[in-house]
Structure formats: C-alpha cells, structure tokens
Amino acid sequence: MEPVVNDLTQNNIAVVIPCYRVGQEIGALIASLPRFLKHIIVVDDASPDETSKIIMEAAQRDLRIILIRHEKNQGVGGAMRTGFRKALELDAQIVVKIDGDGQMDPAHLPNLLLPIIQGRADYTKGNRFRDFQALQKMPIIRRVGNMALSFLTKAATGYWNLFDPTNGFVAIHGKVLAQLPLEQIDRTYFFETSMLANLYLLGAVVKDVPMPARYGAERSNLSVRRSLIEFPWKLLKTFLRRLILKNLIYDFSMASIYILAGLPLLLFGLGFGISKWVQYSALKLPAPTGTVMLPTLSVLLGIQ
C-alpha cells in the first residue's frame, strides 16, 4: 500500500466539486476527502441555499479549499469549465471531478488515479455496472435510463469499450485537459458526453474503473423531461460531428470511403422505399418487384 500512497502524494492532484443545492451533503463530502489532494476547488453554481456559507466555514479549517461562486447558474458543465481553468492555473497534474451531492465515494480515488499516474490512461471514469450488488441498489428507472443512454453515448462518442460512459466520477491528466477546447464543453448535464466526444478527437486513452455509486436521500437536479428533449438532438449532433471530423477532416481512410458510399445509399433506399410504400398503399396496389428490390438493395448495401 505504501508505494501507492507515495505515487499519490508526489503528484499535484486537484479535485473540482461542482455544487448546486448541496448544503446538506457538501460538509461531509469535504471532510471525507483524502489528504493527498493538493487543491480542493469548489464551484458554487449560484446555489440558493447555504452551500457557500458551509464551504467558507470549511475553508477556515482546510487551507486547500478554494471557493469560486457563480453569480448566475451555468449548469454542471459550466461549473466544471470554471473549475478546470482554475486547476490549470494551479498547474495540477491530475484533475478529478466529484459531485457535491455525496454519491461518489472518495475512498475509490486511488483506483481512479493510478491508471493515469502509471501512464495507462489519459482519462478514467467510474463504472457502476460491474458490481451486481451495488447495481441492485440503484433505482430501477435510473438503471434502465442509464443503460439506454450509455449505448447511445457510446455510438455518439466512439468509445465502445466504456460500459458506463455517462458516469460523472472522472479524472483527467493535466496535459490532456490543457488540450481540450473548454469553451466547446457542454454546460448542461450533457457535460460527460461532451468531454468524451472531444477526448476521442484527441485520441485520448479512456479507462473504466469499477466502483459502486452511493444513493442516499439527496435529490438529483437533473430534469428527466428536459433530458429526453435535449439529449437525442445533442447525441445526434455529437455522432455526426465525430464522423465528419474523424473520418473526413482529421483523417481519410477506408472508413471514410465506406461512409461516403454507404450513407447516400442508405438515405436513398429509405427515402425512395418509404415514398413508394406510401404511394402504392394509397392506390391499394402491390408495388412492382423492381420498385421493391431497388430500395431494399440500397438499404442493405448502405448498412454493409
């Protein structure tokens, strides 16, 4: 265990904690943070409760704490952008994100940090789906929603090896963070996916780290209805951006040729087939064999 502790204490590690209405949880979270963290950057995203007051009181006892307060709410992504910039100013070698609501156990920080310290990853993420017993404790609606969202996120970002891509318990190497266009990171709860999308374009190595989440009496500020409206469009934009930049601008390979040839075939097959189906259905006539085969072959070839 001693070599692990030495690895952690010898690095300039900063933690960024985005906070909004976490007055009941933030005090206990800060008190549980390990001593090897050099900086504790707390971003109060214009909380209407006593979050800032509690943090200021804690800062009097712990000189590592740096409080930054937004005058207007900017969302979790906006808070992280502020925290990331401050961490870069402090020359942090590794920057960790921990939510202020207490769902993320700081005891798992060594597991999250060591792959980066040892050069095996540029970015690490917690994975809540490896521990079956902990997974059973997760609310069923949240579990199903996370699994569906995880699949769509994998497709959008290109990181198919991640099992829990929407997990917000993350750590990033300072040199990689410095390369990220922070102004392009999404301000909302789409933050995690936005980070992955930009990391993919940099060719960053991302690693899953198994760890359970903690679910207590805290209330999530994520609006399910708003997410259902915003996330599909943002995921589609992220997917198209990745395809275009990675395969047509930053690089050109056989995958680029497949996209240029397959996508028009797929779109033509779907468009032509649907229009002819509507046309012949209205006439109550069977479509000719050639009219059926043309869109069918186009769709099959486009997908292949």
mmCIF file of C-alpha atoms in Angstrom:
data_model
loop_
_atom_site.group_PDB
_atom_site.id
_atom_site.type_symbol
_atom_site.label_atom_id
_atom_site.label_comp_id
_atom_site.label_asym_id
_atom_site.label_seq_id
_atom_site.Cartn_x
_atom_site.Cartn_y
_atom_site.Cartn_z
ATOM 1 C CA MET A 1 0.000 0.000 0.000
ATOM 2 C CA GLU A 2 2.906 2.380 0.740
ATOM 3 C CA PRO A 3 4.084 2.699 -2.922
ATOM 4 C CA VAL A 4 0.506 3.624 -3.892
ATOM 5 C CA VAL A 5 0.374 6.353 -1.242
ATOM 6 C CA ASN A 6 3.736 7.699 -2.400
ATOM 7 C CA ASP A 7 2.531 7.827 -6.010
ATOM 8 C CA LEU A 8 -0.465 9.862 -4.922
ATOM 9 C CA THR A 9 1.332 12.284 -2.614
ATOM 10 C CA GLN A 10 4.078 13.036 -5.142
ATOM 11 C CA ASN A 11 1.590 14.361 -7.705
ATOM 12 C CA ASN A 12 -0.163 17.723 -7.776
ATOM 13 C CA ILE A 13 -3.748 16.440 -7.716
ATOM 14 C CA ALA A 14 -6.719 18.792 -7.676
ATOM 15 C CA VAL A 15 -10.377 17.943 -7.197
ATOM 16 C CA VAL A 16 -13.167 20.039 -8.697
ATOM 17 C CA ILE A 17 -16.554 19.873 -6.965
ATOM 18 C CA PRO A 18 -19.499 21.446 -8.827
ATOM 19 C CA CYS A 19 -22.186 22.411 -6.310
ATOM 20 C CA TYR A 20 -25.845 23.328 -6.570
ATOM 21 C CA ARG A 21 -28.237 22.939 -3.645
ATOM 22 C CA VAL A 22 -25.980 20.519 -1.772
ATOM 23 C CA GLY A 23 -25.887 22.322 1.570
ATOM 24 C CA GLN A 24 -26.842 19.141 3.416
ATOM 25 C CA GLU A 25 -24.167 16.970 1.791
ATOM 26 C CA ILE A 26 -21.166 19.192 0.960
ATOM 27 C CA GLY A 27 -19.770 19.453 4.511
ATOM 28 C CA ALA A 28 -19.498 15.693 4.971
ATOM 29 C CA LEU A 29 -18.053 15.277 1.477
ATOM 30 C CA ILE A 30 -15.268 17.811 2.025
ATOM 31 C CA ALA A 31 -14.434 16.268 5.407
ATOM 32 C CA SER A 32 -14.038 12.840 3.751
ATOM 33 C CA LEU A 33 -11.572 13.985 1.064
ATOM 34 C CA PRO A 34 -8.104 12.387 1.458
ATOM 35 C CA ARG A 35 -5.018 14.375 2.448
ATOM 36 C CA PHE A 36 -3.082 13.571 -0.742
ATOM 37 C CA LEU A 37 -5.269 16.045 -2.669
ATOM 38 C CA LYS A 38 -3.320 19.278 -3.028
ATOM 39 C CA HIS A 39 -6.236 21.524 -4.044
ATOM 40 C CA ILE A 40 -9.985 21.341 -3.416
ATOM 41 C CA ILE A 41 -11.726 23.619 -5.925
ATOM 42 C CA VAL A 42 -15.395 24.080 -5.050
ATOM 43 C CA VAL A 43 -17.573 25.845 -7.627
ATOM 44 C CA ASP A 44 -20.854 27.047 -6.161
ATOM 45 C CA ASP A 45 -23.120 27.386 -9.194
ATOM 46 C CA ALA A 46 -25.296 30.156 -7.700
ATOM 47 C CA SER A 47 -26.890 27.866 -5.113
ATOM 48 C CA PRO A 48 -29.891 29.455 -3.369
ATOM 49 C CA ASP A 49 -29.167 27.569 -0.130
ATOM 50 C CA GLU A 50 -26.291 27.866 2.363
ATOM 51 C CA THR A 51 -23.791 25.903 0.264
ATOM 52 C CA SER A 52 -21.290 28.794 0.036
ATOM 53 C CA LYS A 53 -21.512 29.529 3.768
ATOM 54 C CA ILE A 54 -20.743 25.913 4.658
ATOM 55 C CA ILE A 55 -17.806 25.834 2.229
ATOM 56 C CA MET A 56 -16.366 29.093 3.603
ATOM 57 C CA GLU A 57 -16.522 27.682 7.118
ATOM 58 C CA ALA A 58 -14.735 24.526 5.949
ATOM 59 C CA ALA A 59 -12.093 26.663 4.167
ATOM 60 C CA GLN A 60 -11.118 28.198 7.503
ATOM 61 C CA ARG A 61 -10.171 24.735 8.738
ATOM 62 C CA ASP A 62 -8.693 23.415 5.463
ATOM 63 C CA LEU A 63 -6.420 25.772 3.501
ATOM 64 C CA ARG A 64 -6.620 23.552 0.399
ATOM 65 C CA ILE A 65 -10.191 24.697 -0.264
ATOM 66 C CA ILE A 66 -10.725 27.309 -2.977
ATOM 67 C CA LEU A 67 -14.292 28.600 -3.342
ATOM 68 C CA ILE A 68 -15.475 30.035 -6.648
ATOM 69 C CA ARG A 69 -19.037 31.320 -6.796
ATOM 70 C CA HIS A 70 -21.053 31.938 -9.959
ATOM 71 C CA GLU A 71 -23.403 34.883 -9.882
ATOM 72 C CA LYS A 72 -25.702 33.079 -12.345
ATOM 73 C CA ASN A 73 -26.343 29.367 -12.648
ATOM 74 C CA GLN A 74 -24.304 27.909 -15.530
ATOM 75 C CA GLY A 75 -25.062 24.197 -15.182
ATOM 76 C CA VAL A 76 -22.733 21.400 -14.135
ATOM 77 C CA GLY A 77 -20.692 21.732 -17.330
ATOM 78 C CA GLY A 78 -20.319 25.470 -16.797
ATOM 79 C CA ALA A 79 -19.177 24.879 -13.218
ATOM 80 C CA MET A 80 -16.645 22.280 -14.380
ATOM 81 C CA ARG A 81 -15.273 24.602 -17.041
ATOM 82 C CA THR A 82 -14.622 27.185 -14.318
ATOM 83 C CA GLY A 83 -13.052 24.558 -12.063
ATOM 84 C CA PHE A 84 -10.897 23.112 -14.856
ATOM 85 C CA ARG A 85 -9.499 26.554 -15.698
ATOM 86 C CA LYS A 86 -8.602 27.131 -12.056
ATOM 87 C CA ALA A 87 -6.924 23.708 -11.847
ATOM 88 C CA LEU A 88 -4.817 24.533 -14.918
ATOM 89 C CA GLU A 89 -3.798 27.823 -13.281
ATOM 90 C CA LEU A 90 -2.596 25.787 -10.299
ATOM 91 C CA ASP A 91 -0.554 23.504 -12.646
ATOM 92 C CA ALA A 92 -2.464 20.431 -11.499
ATOM 93 C CA GLN A 93 -1.011 17.217 -12.936
ATOM 94 C CA ILE A 94 -4.314 15.357 -12.480
ATOM 95 C CA VAL A 95 -7.787 16.830 -12.033
ATOM 96 C CA VAL A 96 -10.666 14.872 -10.505
ATOM 97 C CA LYS A 97 -14.387 15.633 -10.628
ATOM 98 C CA ILE A 98 -16.549 14.700 -7.659
ATOM 99 C CA ASP A 99 -20.190 15.776 -7.445
ATOM 100 C CA GLY A 100 -21.196 17.702 -4.345
ATOM 101 C CA ASP A 101 -24.195 15.508 -3.529
ATOM 102 C CA GLY A 102 -22.185 12.727 -1.875
ATOM 103 C CA GLN A 103 -22.977 9.970 -4.412
ATOM 104 C CA MET A 104 -19.279 9.447 -5.193
ATOM 105 C CA ASP A 105 -17.147 7.828 -2.506
ATOM 106 C CA PRO A 106 -13.687 9.469 -2.209
ATOM 107 C CA ALA A 107 -12.356 6.147 -0.906
ATOM 108 C CA HIS A 108 -12.236 4.992 -4.550
ATOM 109 C CA LEU A 109 -9.981 7.873 -5.641
ATOM 110 C CA PRO A 110 -6.741 5.795 -5.672
ATOM 111 C CA ASN A 111 -8.319 3.329 -8.130
ATOM 112 C CA LEU A 112 -9.360 6.244 -10.339
ATOM 113 C CA LEU A 113 -5.979 7.994 -10.199
ATOM 114 C CA LEU A 114 -3.427 5.175 -10.504
ATOM 115 C CA PRO A 115 -4.077 4.313 -14.195
ATOM 116 C CA ILE A 116 -3.258 7.953 -15.047
ATOM 117 C CA ILE A 117 -0.206 8.120 -12.752
ATOM 118 C CA GLN A 118 1.123 4.853 -14.211
ATOM 119 C CA GLY A 119 0.634 6.062 -17.787
ATOM 120 C CA ARG A 120 -2.070 3.531 -18.665
ATOM 121 C CA ALA A 121 -4.815 6.098 -19.285
ATOM 122 C CA ASP A 122 -5.370 9.787 -20.008
ATOM 123 C CA TYR A 123 -8.899 9.834 -18.590
ATOM 124 C CA THR A 124 -10.595 7.470 -16.158
ATOM 125 C CA LYS A 125 -14.271 7.038 -15.356
ATOM 126 C CA GLY A 126 -16.124 5.210 -12.635
ATOM 127 C CA ASN A 127 -18.162 2.199 -13.723
ATOM 128 C CA ARG A 128 -21.260 1.460 -11.619
ATOM 129 C CA PHE A 129 -22.305 -1.629 -13.590
ATOM 130 C CA ARG A 130 -19.533 -4.059 -12.594
ATOM 131 C CA ASP A 131 -20.758 -4.594 -9.032
ATOM 132 C CA PHE A 132 -24.031 -6.544 -9.232
ATOM 133 C CA GLN A 133 -24.980 -5.981 -5.594
ATOM 134 C CA ALA A 134 -24.394 -2.240 -5.867
ATOM 135 C CA LEU A 135 -26.292 -2.209 -9.166
ATOM 136 C CA GLN A 136 -29.348 -3.716 -7.461
ATOM 137 C CA LYS A 137 -29.396 -0.750 -5.061
ATOM 138 C CA MET A 138 -29.640 1.704 -7.956
ATOM 139 C CA PRO A 139 -33.250 2.836 -8.592
ATOM 140 C CA ILE A 140 -34.738 0.776 -11.456
ATOM 141 C CA ILE A 141 -35.735 3.814 -13.521
ATOM 142 C CA ARG A 142 -32.234 5.256 -13.203
ATOM 143 C CA ARG A 143 -30.711 1.875 -14.053
ATOM 144 C CA VAL A 144 -32.720 1.393 -17.260
ATOM 145 C CA GLY A 145 -32.271 5.010 -18.295
ATOM 146 C CA ASN A 146 -28.516 4.861 -17.727
ATOM 147 C CA MET A 147 -28.133 1.675 -19.786
ATOM 148 C CA ALA A 148 -30.081 3.122 -22.725
ATOM 149 C CA LEU A 149 -28.257 6.436 -22.526
ATOM 150 C CA SER A 150 -24.916 4.622 -22.230
ATOM 151 C CA PHE A 151 -25.466 2.784 -25.515
ATOM 152 C CA LEU A 152 -26.371 5.993 -27.354
ATOM 153 C CA THR A 153 -23.383 7.760 -25.802
ATOM 154 C CA LYS A 154 -21.023 5.027 -26.990
ATOM 155 C CA ALA A 155 -22.321 5.395 -30.536
ATOM 156 C CA ALA A 156 -22.055 9.184 -30.413
ATOM 157 C CA THR A 157 -18.563 9.407 -28.902
ATOM 158 C CA GLY A 158 -16.869 6.345 -30.416
ATOM 159 C CA TYR A 159 -15.767 4.910 -27.048
ATOM 160 C CA TRP A 160 -17.417 1.492 -27.400
ATOM 161 C CA ASN A 161 -15.158 -0.029 -24.727
ATOM 162 C CA LEU A 162 -16.803 2.006 -21.943
ATOM 163 C CA PHE A 163 -19.575 0.312 -20.010
ATOM 164 C CA ASP A 164 -20.730 3.362 -18.057
ATOM 165 C CA PRO A 165 -19.854 6.401 -20.230
ATOM 166 C CA THR A 166 -22.332 8.727 -18.508
ATOM 167 C CA ASN A 167 -20.719 8.313 -15.065
ATOM 168 C CA GLY A 168 -19.559 11.679 -13.700
ATOM 169 C CA PHE A 169 -16.847 10.370 -11.333
ATOM 170 C CA VAL A 170 -13.845 11.111 -13.551
ATOM 171 C CA ALA A 171 -10.154 12.034 -13.510
ATOM 172 C CA ILE A 172 -8.066 13.545 -16.313
ATOM 173 C CA HIS A 173 -4.361 14.119 -16.909
ATOM 174 C CA GLY A 174 -3.467 17.800 -16.750
ATOM 175 C CA LYS A 175 -1.661 17.755 -20.122
ATOM 176 C CA VAL A 176 -4.723 16.283 -21.833
ATOM 177 C CA LEU A 177 -7.023 18.754 -20.086
ATOM 178 C CA ALA A 178 -4.863 21.615 -21.378
ATOM 179 C CA GLN A 179 -5.513 20.412 -24.946
ATOM 180 C CA LEU A 180 -9.297 20.348 -24.579
ATOM 181 C CA PRO A 181 -11.290 23.264 -26.038
ATOM 182 C CA LEU A 182 -13.096 24.046 -22.781
ATOM 183 C CA GLU A 183 -15.366 26.587 -24.484
ATOM 184 C CA GLN A 184 -16.834 23.698 -26.506
ATOM 185 C CA ILE A 185 -17.644 21.566 -23.450
ATOM 186 C CA ASP A 186 -21.392 21.488 -22.881
ATOM 187 C CA ARG A 187 -22.671 23.496 -19.895
ATOM 188 C CA THR A 188 -25.568 21.157 -19.051
ATOM 189 C CA TYR A 189 -25.794 17.549 -17.824
ATOM 190 C CA PHE A 190 -24.541 16.590 -21.302
ATOM 191 C CA PHE A 191 -21.108 17.522 -19.907
ATOM 192 C CA GLU A 192 -19.779 13.936 -19.565
ATOM 193 C CA THR A 193 -20.691 13.021 -23.152
ATOM 194 C CA SER A 194 -19.279 16.289 -24.442
ATOM 195 C CA MET A 195 -15.987 15.560 -22.669
ATOM 196 C CA LEU A 196 -15.763 12.091 -24.220
ATOM 197 C CA ALA A 197 -16.541 13.436 -27.698
ATOM 198 C CA ASN A 198 -13.680 15.934 -27.504
ATOM 199 C CA LEU A 199 -11.303 13.398 -25.950
ATOM 200 C CA TYR A 200 -11.994 10.988 -28.835
ATOM 201 C CA LEU A 201 -10.863 13.605 -31.337
ATOM 202 C CA LEU A 202 -7.608 13.969 -29.362
ATOM 203 C CA GLY A 203 -7.076 10.203 -29.375
ATOM 204 C CA ALA A 204 -7.107 10.066 -25.575
ATOM 205 C CA VAL A 205 -6.986 6.684 -23.832
ATOM 206 C CA VAL A 206 -10.068 6.305 -21.606
ATOM 207 C CA LYS A 207 -10.331 3.556 -18.994
ATOM 208 C CA ASP A 208 -13.274 2.236 -16.964
ATOM 209 C CA VAL A 209 -12.694 1.799 -13.234
ATOM 210 C CA PRO A 210 -15.244 -0.406 -11.399
ATOM 211 C CA MET A 211 -16.783 1.216 -8.328
ATOM 212 C CA PRO A 212 -20.266 1.386 -6.780
ATOM 213 C CA ALA A 213 -22.264 4.576 -6.558
ATOM 214 C CA ARG A 214 -23.926 5.684 -3.323
ATOM 215 C CA TYR A 215 -27.601 6.622 -3.287
ATOM 216 C CA GLY A 216 -28.911 8.349 -0.208
ATOM 217 C CA ALA A 217 -31.542 10.997 0.460
ATOM 218 C CA GLU A 218 -30.040 13.506 -1.997
ATOM 219 C CA ARG A 219 -32.203 14.940 -4.750
ATOM 220 C CA SER A 220 -30.986 14.995 -8.338
ATOM 221 C CA ASN A 221 -31.226 18.332 -10.132
ATOM 222 C CA LEU A 222 -31.395 16.555 -13.491
ATOM 223 C CA SER A 223 -34.743 17.075 -15.233
ATOM 224 C CA VAL A 224 -35.765 13.810 -16.910
ATOM 225 C CA ARG A 225 -38.263 15.548 -19.205
ATOM 226 C CA ARG A 226 -35.725 18.145 -20.295
ATOM 227 C CA SER A 227 -33.106 15.455 -20.893
ATOM 228 C CA LEU A 228 -35.475 13.466 -23.110
ATOM 229 C CA ILE A 229 -35.952 16.573 -25.231
ATOM 230 C CA GLU A 230 -32.342 17.800 -25.349
ATOM 231 C CA PHE A 231 -30.198 14.642 -25.254
ATOM 232 C CA PRO A 232 -31.340 12.911 -28.506
ATOM 233 C CA TRP A 233 -30.591 16.005 -30.610
ATOM 234 C CA LYS A 234 -27.253 16.587 -28.873
ATOM 235 C CA LEU A 235 -26.281 12.920 -29.265
ATOM 236 C CA LEU A 236 -27.092 13.065 -32.989
ATOM 237 C CA LYS A 237 -25.028 16.237 -33.412
ATOM 238 C CA THR A 238 -22.140 14.639 -31.499
ATOM 239 C CA PHE A 239 -22.320 11.497 -33.653
ATOM 240 C CA LEU A 240 -22.324 13.423 -36.946
ATOM 241 C CA ARG A 241 -19.547 15.735 -35.763
ATOM 242 C CA ARG A 242 -17.387 12.750 -34.822
ATOM 243 C CA LEU A 243 -17.922 11.043 -38.179
ATOM 244 C CA ILE A 244 -17.125 14.161 -40.191
ATOM 245 C CA LEU A 245 -14.120 15.378 -38.209
ATOM 246 C CA LYS A 246 -12.521 11.990 -37.551
ATOM 247 C CA ASN A 247 -13.077 10.438 -40.975
ATOM 248 C CA LEU A 248 -13.135 13.337 -43.424
ATOM 249 C CA ILE A 249 -11.097 16.195 -41.932
ATOM 250 C CA TYR A 250 -8.556 14.861 -39.401
ATOM 251 C CA ASP A 251 -8.041 11.611 -41.320
ATOM 252 C CA PHE A 252 -9.086 9.823 -44.521
ATOM 253 C CA SER A 253 -9.155 6.031 -44.648
ATOM 254 C CA MET A 254 -11.258 3.134 -45.935
ATOM 255 C CA ALA A 255 -13.809 4.022 -43.252
ATOM 256 C CA SER A 256 -14.154 7.418 -44.948
ATOM 257 C CA ILE A 257 -14.867 5.753 -48.297
ATOM 258 C CA TYR A 258 -17.405 3.430 -46.677
ATOM 259 C CA ILE A 259 -19.220 6.439 -45.202
ATOM 260 C CA LEU A 260 -19.184 8.407 -48.473
ATOM 261 C CA ALA A 261 -20.519 5.404 -50.403
ATOM 262 C CA GLY A 262 -22.785 3.809 -47.797
ATOM 263 C CA LEU A 263 -24.592 6.813 -46.351
ATOM 264 C CA PRO A 264 -26.082 8.049 -49.691
ATOM 265 C CA LEU A 265 -27.223 4.503 -50.484
ATOM 266 C CA LEU A 266 -28.862 4.148 -47.086
ATOM 267 C CA LEU A 267 -30.621 7.514 -47.273
ATOM 268 C CA PHE A 268 -31.763 6.926 -50.852
ATOM 269 C CA GLY A 269 -33.078 3.458 -50.015
ATOM 270 C CA LEU A 270 -35.028 4.680 -47.006
ATOM 271 C CA GLY A 271 -36.413 7.764 -48.755
ATOM 272 C CA PHE A 272 -37.346 6.031 -52.001
ATOM 273 C CA GLY A 273 -38.750 2.956 -50.253
ATOM 274 C CA ILE A 274 -40.956 4.934 -47.844
ATOM 275 C CA SER A 275 -42.277 7.224 -50.582
ATOM 276 C CA LYS A 276 -43.173 4.284 -52.862
ATOM 277 C CA TRP A 277 -44.781 2.399 -49.970
ATOM 278 C CA VAL A 278 -46.992 5.414 -49.237
ATOM 279 C CA GLN A 279 -47.799 5.849 -52.947
ATOM 280 C CA TYR A 280 -48.836 2.243 -53.635
ATOM 281 C CA SER A 281 -50.648 1.956 -50.294
ATOM 282 C CA ALA A 282 -52.803 4.931 -51.251
ATOM 283 C CA LEU A 283 -53.552 3.314 -54.649
ATOM 284 C CA LYS A 284 -54.192 -0.051 -52.922
ATOM 285 C CA LEU A 285 -51.942 -1.738 -55.468
ATOM 286 C CA PRO A 286 -48.982 -4.114 -54.989
ATOM 287 C CA ALA A 287 -45.653 -2.473 -55.805
ATOM 288 C CA PRO A 288 -43.703 -3.914 -58.764
ATOM 289 C CA THR A 289 -40.803 -6.241 -57.908
ATOM 290 C CA GLY A 290 -38.228 -3.795 -59.220
ATOM 291 C CA THR A 291 -39.661 -0.984 -57.095
ATOM 292 C CA VAL A 292 -39.356 -3.198 -54.004
ATOM 293 C CA MET A 293 -35.878 -4.543 -54.770
ATOM 294 C CA LEU A 294 -34.248 -1.176 -55.558
ATOM 295 C CA PRO A 295 -34.664 0.391 -52.086
ATOM 296 C CA THR A 296 -34.093 -2.989 -50.383
ATOM 297 C CA LEU A 297 -30.709 -3.466 -52.045
ATOM 298 C CA SER A 298 -29.784 0.170 -51.448
ATOM 299 C CA VAL A 299 -30.505 -0.139 -47.708
ATOM 300 C CA LEU A 300 -28.630 -3.467 -47.388
ATOM 301 C CA LEU A 301 -25.570 -2.212 -49.273
ATOM 302 C CA GLY A 302 -25.611 1.081 -47.385
ATOM 303 C CA ILE A 303 -25.639 -0.666 -43.987
ATOM 304 C CA GLN A 304 -22.950 -3.168 -45.004
#
